[in-house]
XYZ file of C-alpha atoms in Angstrom:
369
model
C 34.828 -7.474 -27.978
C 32.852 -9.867 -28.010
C 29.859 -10.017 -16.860
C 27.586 -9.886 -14.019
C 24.209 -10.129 -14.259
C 22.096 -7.849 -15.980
C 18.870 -6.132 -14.702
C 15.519 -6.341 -15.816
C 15.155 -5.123 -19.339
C 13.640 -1.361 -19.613
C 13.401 0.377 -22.346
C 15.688 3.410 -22.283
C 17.928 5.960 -24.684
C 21.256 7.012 -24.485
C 21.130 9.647 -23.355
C 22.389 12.819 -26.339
C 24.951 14.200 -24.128
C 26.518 11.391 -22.681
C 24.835 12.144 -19.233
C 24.461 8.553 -16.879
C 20.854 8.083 -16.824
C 19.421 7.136 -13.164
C 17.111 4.158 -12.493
C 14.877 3.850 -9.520
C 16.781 4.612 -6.531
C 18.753 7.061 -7.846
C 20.817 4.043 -9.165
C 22.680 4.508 -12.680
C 21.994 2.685 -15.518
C 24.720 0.588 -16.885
C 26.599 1.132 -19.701
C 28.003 -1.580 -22.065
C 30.037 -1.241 -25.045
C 31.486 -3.684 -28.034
C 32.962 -3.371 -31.398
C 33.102 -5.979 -34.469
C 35.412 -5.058 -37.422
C 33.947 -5.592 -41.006
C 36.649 -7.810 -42.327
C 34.259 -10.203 -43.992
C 31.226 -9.992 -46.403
C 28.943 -11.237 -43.745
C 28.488 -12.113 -40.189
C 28.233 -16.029 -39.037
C 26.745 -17.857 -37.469
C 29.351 -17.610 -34.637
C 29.212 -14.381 -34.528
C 25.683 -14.320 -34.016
C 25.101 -16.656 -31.335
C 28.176 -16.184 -29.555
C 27.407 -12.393 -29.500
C 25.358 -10.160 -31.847
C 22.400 -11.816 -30.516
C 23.164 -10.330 -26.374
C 23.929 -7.167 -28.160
C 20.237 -6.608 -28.883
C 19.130 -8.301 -25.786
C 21.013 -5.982 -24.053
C 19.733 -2.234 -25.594
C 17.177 -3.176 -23.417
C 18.523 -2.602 -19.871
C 21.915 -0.619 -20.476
C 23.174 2.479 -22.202
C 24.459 0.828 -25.295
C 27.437 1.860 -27.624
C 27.912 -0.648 -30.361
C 30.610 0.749 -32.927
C 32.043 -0.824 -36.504
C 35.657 -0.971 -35.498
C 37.175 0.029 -38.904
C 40.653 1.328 -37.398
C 41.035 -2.459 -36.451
C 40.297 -3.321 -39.701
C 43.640 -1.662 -40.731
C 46.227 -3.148 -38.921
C 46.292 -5.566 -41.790
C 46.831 -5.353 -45.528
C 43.495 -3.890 -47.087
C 41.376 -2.302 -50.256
C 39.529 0.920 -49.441
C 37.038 0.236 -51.184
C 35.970 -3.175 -49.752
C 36.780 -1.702 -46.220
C 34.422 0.797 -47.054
C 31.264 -1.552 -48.122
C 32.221 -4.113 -45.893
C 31.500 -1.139 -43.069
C 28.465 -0.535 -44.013
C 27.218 -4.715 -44.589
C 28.583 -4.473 -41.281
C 26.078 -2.131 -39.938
C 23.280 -3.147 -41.493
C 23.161 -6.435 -40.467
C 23.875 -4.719 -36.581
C 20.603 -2.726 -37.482
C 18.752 -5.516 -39.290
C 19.431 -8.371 -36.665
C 17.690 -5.612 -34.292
C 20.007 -3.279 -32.686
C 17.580 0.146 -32.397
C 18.907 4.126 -33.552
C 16.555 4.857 -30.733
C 17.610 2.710 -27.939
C 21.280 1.884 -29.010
C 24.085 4.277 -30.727
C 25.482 2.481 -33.265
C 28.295 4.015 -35.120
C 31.403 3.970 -36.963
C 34.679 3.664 -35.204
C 36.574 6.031 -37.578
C 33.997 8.658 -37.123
C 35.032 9.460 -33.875
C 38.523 10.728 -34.274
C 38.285 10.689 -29.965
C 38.980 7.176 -30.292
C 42.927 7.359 -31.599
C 43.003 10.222 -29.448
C 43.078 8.251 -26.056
C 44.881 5.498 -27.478
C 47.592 7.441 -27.957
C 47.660 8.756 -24.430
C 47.108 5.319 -23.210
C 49.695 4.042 -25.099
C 52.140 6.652 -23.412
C 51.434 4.963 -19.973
C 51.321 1.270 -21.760
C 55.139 -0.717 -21.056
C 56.234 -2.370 -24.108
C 56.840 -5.957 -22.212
C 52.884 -5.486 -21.175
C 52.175 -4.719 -24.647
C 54.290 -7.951 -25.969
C 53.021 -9.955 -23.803
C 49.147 -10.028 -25.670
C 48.473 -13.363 -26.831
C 46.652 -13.009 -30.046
C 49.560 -10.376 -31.161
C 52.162 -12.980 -30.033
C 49.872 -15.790 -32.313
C 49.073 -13.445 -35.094
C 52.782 -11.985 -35.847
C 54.419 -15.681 -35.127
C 51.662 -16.592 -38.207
C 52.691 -13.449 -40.456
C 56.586 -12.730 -39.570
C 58.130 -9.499 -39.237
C 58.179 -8.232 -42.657
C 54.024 -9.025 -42.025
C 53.457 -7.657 -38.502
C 52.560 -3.657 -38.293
C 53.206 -1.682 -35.438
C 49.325 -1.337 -35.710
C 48.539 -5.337 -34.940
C 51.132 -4.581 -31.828
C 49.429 -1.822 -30.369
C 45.585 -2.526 -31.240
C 45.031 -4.119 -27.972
C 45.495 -0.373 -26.297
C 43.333 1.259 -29.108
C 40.556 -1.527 -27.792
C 41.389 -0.394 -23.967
C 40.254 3.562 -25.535
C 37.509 2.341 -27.578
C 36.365 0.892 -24.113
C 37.205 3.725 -21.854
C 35.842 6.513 -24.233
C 32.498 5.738 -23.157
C 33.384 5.455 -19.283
C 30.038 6.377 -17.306
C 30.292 9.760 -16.094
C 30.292 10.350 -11.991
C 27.561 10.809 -10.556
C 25.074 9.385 -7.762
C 24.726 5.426 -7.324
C 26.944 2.626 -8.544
C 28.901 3.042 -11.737
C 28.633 -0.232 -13.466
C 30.487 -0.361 -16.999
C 30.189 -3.766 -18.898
C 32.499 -5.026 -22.164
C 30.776 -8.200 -23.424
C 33.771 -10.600 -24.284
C 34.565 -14.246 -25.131
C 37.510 -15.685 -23.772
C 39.869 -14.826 -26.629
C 39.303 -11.239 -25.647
C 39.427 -11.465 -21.896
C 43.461 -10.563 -21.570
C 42.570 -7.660 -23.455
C 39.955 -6.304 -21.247
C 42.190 -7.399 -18.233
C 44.652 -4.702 -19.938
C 42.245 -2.042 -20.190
C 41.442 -2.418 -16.690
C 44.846 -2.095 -16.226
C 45.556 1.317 -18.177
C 41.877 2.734 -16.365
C 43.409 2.399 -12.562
C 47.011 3.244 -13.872
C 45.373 6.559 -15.361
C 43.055 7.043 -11.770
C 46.568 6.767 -9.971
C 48.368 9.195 -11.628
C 46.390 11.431 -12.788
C 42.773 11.065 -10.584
C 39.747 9.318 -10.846
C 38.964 9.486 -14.624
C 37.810 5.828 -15.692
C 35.190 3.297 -14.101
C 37.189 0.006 -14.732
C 35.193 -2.272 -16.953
C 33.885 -5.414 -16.310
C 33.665 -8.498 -18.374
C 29.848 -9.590 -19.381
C 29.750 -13.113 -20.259
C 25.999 -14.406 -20.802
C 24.876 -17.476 -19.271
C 25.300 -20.502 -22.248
C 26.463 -18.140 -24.735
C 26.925 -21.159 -27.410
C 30.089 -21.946 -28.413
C 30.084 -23.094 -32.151
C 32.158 -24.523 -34.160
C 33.273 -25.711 -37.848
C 30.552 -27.857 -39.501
C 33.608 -29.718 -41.206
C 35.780 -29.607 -38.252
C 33.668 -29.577 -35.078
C 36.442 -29.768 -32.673
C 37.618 -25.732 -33.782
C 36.065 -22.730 -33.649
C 34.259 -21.361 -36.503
C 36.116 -18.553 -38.066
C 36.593 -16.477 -41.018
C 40.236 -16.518 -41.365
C 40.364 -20.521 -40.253
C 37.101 -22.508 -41.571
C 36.675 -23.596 -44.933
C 33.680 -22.301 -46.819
C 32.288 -25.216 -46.368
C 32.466 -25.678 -42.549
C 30.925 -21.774 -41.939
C 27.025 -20.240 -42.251
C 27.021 -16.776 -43.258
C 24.295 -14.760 -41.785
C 23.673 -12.997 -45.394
C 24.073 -16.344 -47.334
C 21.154 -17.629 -49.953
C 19.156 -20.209 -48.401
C 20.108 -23.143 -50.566
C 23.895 -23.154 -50.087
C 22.705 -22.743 -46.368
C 20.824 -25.878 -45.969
C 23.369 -27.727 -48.196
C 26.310 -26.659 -45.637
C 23.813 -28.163 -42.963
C 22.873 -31.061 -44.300
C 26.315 -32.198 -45.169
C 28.185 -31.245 -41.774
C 30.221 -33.656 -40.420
C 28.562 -35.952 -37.864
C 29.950 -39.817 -37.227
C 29.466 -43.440 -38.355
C 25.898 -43.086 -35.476
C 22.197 -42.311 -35.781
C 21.509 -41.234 -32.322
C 21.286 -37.605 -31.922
C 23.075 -37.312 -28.549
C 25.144 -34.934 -26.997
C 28.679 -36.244 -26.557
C 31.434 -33.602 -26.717
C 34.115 -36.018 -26.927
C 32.904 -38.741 -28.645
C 30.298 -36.989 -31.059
C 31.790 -33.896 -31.666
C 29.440 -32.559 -34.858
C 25.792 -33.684 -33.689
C 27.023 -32.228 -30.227
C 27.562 -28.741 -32.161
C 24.569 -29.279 -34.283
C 22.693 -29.572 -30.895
C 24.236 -26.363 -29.096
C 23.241 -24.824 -32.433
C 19.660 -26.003 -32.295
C 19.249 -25.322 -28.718
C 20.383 -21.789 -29.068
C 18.131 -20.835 -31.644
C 14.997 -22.344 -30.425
C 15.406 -21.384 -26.843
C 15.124 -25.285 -25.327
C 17.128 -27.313 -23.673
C 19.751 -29.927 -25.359
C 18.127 -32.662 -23.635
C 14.638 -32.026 -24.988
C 15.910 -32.367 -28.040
C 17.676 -35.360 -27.592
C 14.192 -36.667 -26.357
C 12.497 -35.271 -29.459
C 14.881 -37.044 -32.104
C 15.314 -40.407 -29.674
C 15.166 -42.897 -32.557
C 14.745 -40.489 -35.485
C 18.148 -40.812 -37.122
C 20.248 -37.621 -38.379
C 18.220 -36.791 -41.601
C 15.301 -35.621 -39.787
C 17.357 -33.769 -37.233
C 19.197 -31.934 -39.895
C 16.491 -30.942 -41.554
C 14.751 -29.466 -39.021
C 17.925 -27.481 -37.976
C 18.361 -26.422 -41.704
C 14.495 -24.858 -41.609
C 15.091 -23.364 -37.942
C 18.387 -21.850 -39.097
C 16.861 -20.498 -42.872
C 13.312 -19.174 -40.457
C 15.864 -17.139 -38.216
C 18.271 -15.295 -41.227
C 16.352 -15.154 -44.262
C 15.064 -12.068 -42.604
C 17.854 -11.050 -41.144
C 19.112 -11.131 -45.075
C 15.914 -9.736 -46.482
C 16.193 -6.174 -44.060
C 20.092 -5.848 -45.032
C 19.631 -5.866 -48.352
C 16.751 -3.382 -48.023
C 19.452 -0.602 -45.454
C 21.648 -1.302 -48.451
C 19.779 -0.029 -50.621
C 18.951 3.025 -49.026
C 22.769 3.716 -48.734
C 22.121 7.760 -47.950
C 19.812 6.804 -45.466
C 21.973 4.147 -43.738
C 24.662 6.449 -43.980
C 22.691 8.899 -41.947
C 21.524 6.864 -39.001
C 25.305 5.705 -38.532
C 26.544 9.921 -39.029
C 23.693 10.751 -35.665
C 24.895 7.695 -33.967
C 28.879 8.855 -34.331
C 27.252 12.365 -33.309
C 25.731 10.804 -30.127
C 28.595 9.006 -29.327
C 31.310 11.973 -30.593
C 29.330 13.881 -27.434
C 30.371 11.105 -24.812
C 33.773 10.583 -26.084
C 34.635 14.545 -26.388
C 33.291 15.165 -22.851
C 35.758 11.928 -21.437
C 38.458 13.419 -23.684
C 38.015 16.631 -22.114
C 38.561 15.895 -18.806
C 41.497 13.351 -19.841
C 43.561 16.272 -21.864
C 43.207 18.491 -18.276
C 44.317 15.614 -16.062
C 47.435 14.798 -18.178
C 48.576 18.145 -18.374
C 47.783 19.371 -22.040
C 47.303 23.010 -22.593
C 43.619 24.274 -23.391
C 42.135 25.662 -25.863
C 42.033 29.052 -25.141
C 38.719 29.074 -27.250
């Protein structure tokens, strides 16, 4: 899970019990929430650009909620153990990359049993042809066959729409702005959740602020140094054609240095025609902060050795410390361990007080406690 426009950045903490902070006016601050499962040993590049990177950016002027998505981890064959390190790489390089205890709860998905709570409820009011109709389920099971597919992979889209909708802002004065940062693969799924929230508000009463999608301004699209016309992925690149945020530095600059370009010298952007150098470019214009075409004027005439180079030391100067700082949260697992057990407490207070008003409106019995 991988969006309007956001306001200025202010520094500001989620609130402990879930409460919608007010801005000036009177006017609430947003709230934005994402997930990223820890199916891999290590971010990428991809990942980073196209949205770890707005994550922090974005503790700035919202209520953030940034979980590990572990349930989603599951809807596929897996080892517990590497499920459980891989959750913690996962949050360490969240923490290390900058996300902040103090200004952003980070936590495990798992942690907050709310979470399967909801999406069974939402999955009650969820048809099945709605349900079938999700593209990446359709893709993913057409890939693995039946004996493959779990009812898990089916439904995970409506776990994502409670995941989302746990964290709904609470009513209150001014405008209640909720935003889900999402690429494009992930946009049918939020139109789903939005879907389930104004279901819910009709029959049962206004409950959910429908999210909206945040999509940042040039978030860069990258793609496989060996094949630069598809995305780069962990279940589709070769090792080869992916940088791993925790990789050593000298298989990084190797993976740079060799990446597919063409038979030219002139570093130009030309989607079409010069697929690799046009990557290399969006890659090199993200991580500097300038604009493709100063670059283009900066390497007029220089050939593709120098360019690549350059990249290679820009790209080692941004995750060598990224690298350095994981290691060092991994080390420290008890401590690690407790930053993400107060963030699943923080959060564990929003999602009980949504789940509480959510078991009243459907009908369920209370407590009696």
């Amino acid at each position: 899970m991988h969006m309007s426009e956001a306001p200025s950045p202010t520094s500001t903490a989620v609130p402990a019990d879930g409460a919608a902070s007010a801005g000036e006016a009177g006017t609430a601050i947003p709230r934005v929430l994402s997930g990223i499962q820890p199916t891999a040993d290590s971010f990428h590049l991809g990942n980073y650009l196209g949205a770890l990177r707005q994550w922090v950016a974005l503790q700035n002027s919202h209520q953030a909620f940034y979980c590990v998505v572990d349930l989603h981890a599951i809807t596929v064959e897996h080892d517990p153990e590497t499920l459980r390190r891989r959750t913690r790489v996962a949050a360490a390089q969240l923490l290390a990359m900058g996300l902040d205890p103090e200004r952003a709860t980070v936590f495990v998905q798992s942690q907050v049993p709310e979470h399967a709570e909801l999406a069974w409820i939402l999955g009650c009011i969820t048809g099945f042809g709605e349900a079938g109709r999700m593209t990446q389920f359709k893709d993913k099971s057409s890939k693995q066959g039946t004996a493959g597919t779990t009812v898990g992979l089916f439904t995970y889209p409506i776990l994502q729409a409670a995941d989302i909708l746990l964290y709904t802002p609470a009513p209150g004065p001014g405008e209640r702005v909720f935003h889900v940062p999402v690429g494009e693969d992930q946009r049918q799924h939020l139109e789903l959740t939005r879907t389930l929230a104004q279901r819910f508000n009709h029959r049962f009463g206004e409950t959910f602020v429908p999210p909206e999608a945040y999509i940042p301004e040039a978030a860069a699209k990258i793609t496989d140094l060996q094949e630069p016309t598809a995305k780069m992925s962990k279940s589709a690149s070769s090792p080869q054609g992916i940088i791993d945020v925790l990789e050593e530095p000298g298989p990084m600059r190797k993976k740079i240095m060799r990446a597919v370009t063409d038979t030219g010298t002139d570093v130009r952007f030309d989607e079409e025609n010069k697929a690799g150098i046009a990557n290399l470019l969006r890659i090199y214009s993200a991580l500097e902060g300038v604009p493709i075409a100063d670059l283009e004027r900066r390497y007029e005439g220089s050939g593709y050795g120098q360019f690549k180079k350059d990249l290679a030391a820009l790209v080692l100067d941004t995750f060598t410390p990224i690298r350095e700082r994981t290691l060092k949260l991994l080390a420290d697992q008890e401590q690690l361990d407790r930053v993400l057990a107060e963030g699943a407490a923080r959060a564990g207070a929003v999602a009980r007080g949504t789940m509480e008003v959510v078991r009243d409106r459907v009908g369920f019995a209370g407590r009696g406690l």
